[in-house]
Amino acid sequence: MSSLRIVVKIPTGTYPELLADLGTVAIRERAERLRVLAMIGLRDLRQGSSRGQAPANLQHPMEGEAADGKQSANTIIRKLAEGL
């Protein structure tokens, strides 16, 4: 079985909801938590397209921010899933 190694650095001000969530998880379990969140986002993207919804507009993290500079958890998960 092959694998893909990815190192993820999350700037503190960019994804506050994601950092808060990962902060509650044990250090050794954070990678698995991130994989689960990415799979949830990927499934949501696929189900959205099968229901006839317009595909998600996936942008660079700094481009689609809300007016107050924060993003919803769903937006973060969709952007994480884009890399799968």
PDB file of C-alpha atoms in Angstrom:
ATOM      1  CA  MET A   1       0.000   0.000   0.000  1.00  0.00           C
ATOM      2  CA  SER A   2       1.460   3.337  -0.978  1.00  0.00           C
ATOM      3  CA  SER A   3       1.089   6.467   1.077  1.00  0.00           C
ATOM      4  CA  LEU A   4       1.436  10.197   0.688  1.00  0.00           C
ATOM      5  CA  ARG A   5       3.231  12.237   3.323  1.00  0.00           C
ATOM      6  CA  ILE A   6       1.907  15.759   3.799  1.00  0.00           C
ATOM      7  CA  VAL A   7       3.118  18.307   6.337  1.00  0.00           C
ATOM      8  CA  VAL A   8       0.478  20.893   7.179  1.00  0.00           C
ATOM      9  CA  LYS A   9       1.220  24.221   8.832  1.00  0.00           C
ATOM     10  CA  ILE A  10      -1.858  26.134   9.965  1.00  0.00           C
ATOM     11  CA  PRO A  11      -1.295  29.831  10.684  1.00  0.00           C
ATOM     12  CA  THR A  12      -3.030  30.846  13.894  1.00  0.00           C
ATOM     13  CA  GLY A  13      -5.074  33.682  12.422  1.00  0.00           C
ATOM     14  CA  THR A  14      -6.203  31.858   9.292  1.00  0.00           C
ATOM     15  CA  TYR A  15      -8.369  29.001  10.607  1.00  0.00           C
ATOM     16  CA  PRO A  16      -9.381  29.739  14.222  1.00  0.00           C
ATOM     17  CA  GLU A  17     -12.215  27.156  14.261  1.00  0.00           C
ATOM     18  CA  LEU A  18      -9.946  24.415  12.952  1.00  0.00           C
ATOM     19  CA  LEU A  19      -7.200  25.255  15.439  1.00  0.00           C
ATOM     20  CA  ALA A  20      -9.710  25.270  18.301  1.00  0.00           C
ATOM     21  CA  ASP A  21     -10.960  21.840  17.263  1.00  0.00           C
ATOM     22  CA  LEU A  22      -7.484  20.355  16.818  1.00  0.00           C
ATOM     23  CA  GLY A  23      -6.434  21.879  20.130  1.00  0.00           C
ATOM     24  CA  THR A  24      -8.875  19.573  21.921  1.00  0.00           C
ATOM     25  CA  VAL A  25      -7.337  16.457  20.334  1.00  0.00           C
ATOM     26  CA  ALA A  26      -4.264  14.647  21.657  1.00  0.00           C
ATOM     27  CA  ILE A  27      -1.129  15.567  19.681  1.00  0.00           C
ATOM     28  CA  ARG A  28      -0.611  12.060  18.284  1.00  0.00           C
ATOM     29  CA  GLU A  29      -4.236  11.890  17.111  1.00  0.00           C
ATOM     30  CA  ARG A  30      -4.361  15.227  15.248  1.00  0.00           C
ATOM     31  CA  ALA A  31      -3.335  13.795  11.875  1.00  0.00           C
ATOM     32  CA  GLU A  32      -6.192  11.291  12.013  1.00  0.00           C
ATOM     33  CA  ARG A  33      -8.630  14.049  13.020  1.00  0.00           C
ATOM     34  CA  LEU A  34      -7.515  16.127  10.032  1.00  0.00           C
ATOM     35  CA  ARG A  35      -7.955  13.109   7.718  1.00  0.00           C
ATOM     36  CA  VAL A  36     -11.482  12.565   9.056  1.00  0.00           C
ATOM     37  CA  LEU A  37     -12.408  16.225   8.579  1.00  0.00           C
ATOM     38  CA  ALA A  38     -11.021  16.146   5.043  1.00  0.00           C
ATOM     39  CA  MET A  39     -13.026  13.023   4.198  1.00  0.00           C
ATOM     40  CA  ILE A  40     -16.199  14.606   5.567  1.00  0.00           C
ATOM     41  CA  GLY A  41     -15.590  17.631   3.364  1.00  0.00           C
ATOM     42  CA  LEU A  42     -14.839  15.483   0.339  1.00  0.00           C
ATOM     43  CA  ARG A  43     -18.020  13.473   0.857  1.00  0.00           C
ATOM     44  CA  ASP A  44     -19.996  16.693   1.207  1.00  0.00           C
ATOM     45  CA  LEU A  45     -18.537  18.019  -2.040  1.00  0.00           C
ATOM     46  CA  ARG A  46     -19.373  14.806  -3.899  1.00  0.00           C
ATOM     47  CA  GLN A  47     -22.895  14.577  -2.509  1.00  0.00           C
ATOM     48  CA  GLY A  48     -23.535  18.228  -3.330  1.00  0.00           C
ATOM     49  CA  SER A  49     -22.654  17.658  -6.973  1.00  0.00           C
ATOM     50  CA  SER A  50     -24.808  14.514  -7.142  1.00  0.00           C
ATOM     51  CA  ARG A  51     -27.801  16.482  -5.822  1.00  0.00           C
ATOM     52  CA  GLY A  52     -27.498  18.921  -8.692  1.00  0.00           C
ATOM     53  CA  GLN A  53     -26.030  21.701  -6.605  1.00  0.00           C
ATOM     54  CA  ALA A  54     -23.450  23.987  -8.115  1.00  0.00           C
ATOM     55  CA  PRO A  55     -19.895  22.842  -7.328  1.00  0.00           C
ATOM     56  CA  ALA A  56     -18.234  24.554  -4.402  1.00  0.00           C
ATOM     57  CA  ASN A  57     -16.130  27.568  -5.241  1.00  0.00           C
ATOM     58  CA  LEU A  58     -12.781  26.448  -3.847  1.00  0.00           C
ATOM     59  CA  GLN A  59     -10.294  29.278  -3.579  1.00  0.00           C
ATOM     60  CA  HIS A  60      -7.008  29.952  -1.886  1.00  0.00           C
ATOM     61  CA  PRO A  61      -7.673  30.227   1.882  1.00  0.00           C
ATOM     62  CA  MET A  62      -6.991  33.962   1.966  1.00  0.00           C
ATOM     63  CA  GLU A  63      -9.320  34.749  -0.933  1.00  0.00           C
ATOM     64  CA  GLY A  64     -12.829  33.736   0.121  1.00  0.00           C
ATOM     65  CA  GLU A  65     -12.912  35.079   3.656  1.00  0.00           C
ATOM     66  CA  ALA A  66     -16.013  36.537   5.211  1.00  0.00           C
ATOM     67  CA  ALA A  67     -16.158  40.254   5.878  1.00  0.00           C
ATOM     68  CA  ASP A  68     -14.842  39.819   9.426  1.00  0.00           C
ATOM     69  CA  GLY A  69     -11.890  37.741   8.173  1.00  0.00           C
ATOM     70  CA  LYS A  70     -13.186  34.425   9.521  1.00  0.00           C
ATOM     71  CA  GLN A  71     -14.358  31.398   7.590  1.00  0.00           C
ATOM     72  CA  SER A  72     -17.018  28.855   8.453  1.00  0.00           C
ATOM     73  CA  ALA A  73     -16.019  25.322   9.382  1.00  0.00           C
ATOM     74  CA  ASN A  74     -17.654  24.014   6.191  1.00  0.00           C
ATOM     75  CA  THR A  75     -15.491  26.314   4.067  1.00  0.00           C
ATOM     76  CA  ILE A  76     -12.365  25.087   5.828  1.00  0.00           C
ATOM     77  CA  ILE A  77     -13.328  21.435   5.384  1.00  0.00           C
ATOM     78  CA  ARG A  78     -14.043  21.958   1.684  1.00  0.00           C
ATOM     79  CA  LYS A  79     -10.642  23.547   1.182  1.00  0.00           C
ATOM     80  CA  LEU A  80      -8.942  20.695   3.027  1.00  0.00           C
ATOM     81  CA  ALA A  81     -10.804  18.171   0.897  1.00  0.00           C
ATOM     82  CA  GLU A  82      -9.620  19.875  -2.284  1.00  0.00           C
ATOM     83  CA  GLY A  83      -6.191  18.399  -1.712  1.00  0.00           C
ATOM     84  CA  LEU A  84      -7.451  14.775  -1.714  1.00  0.00           C
TER      85      LEU A  84
END
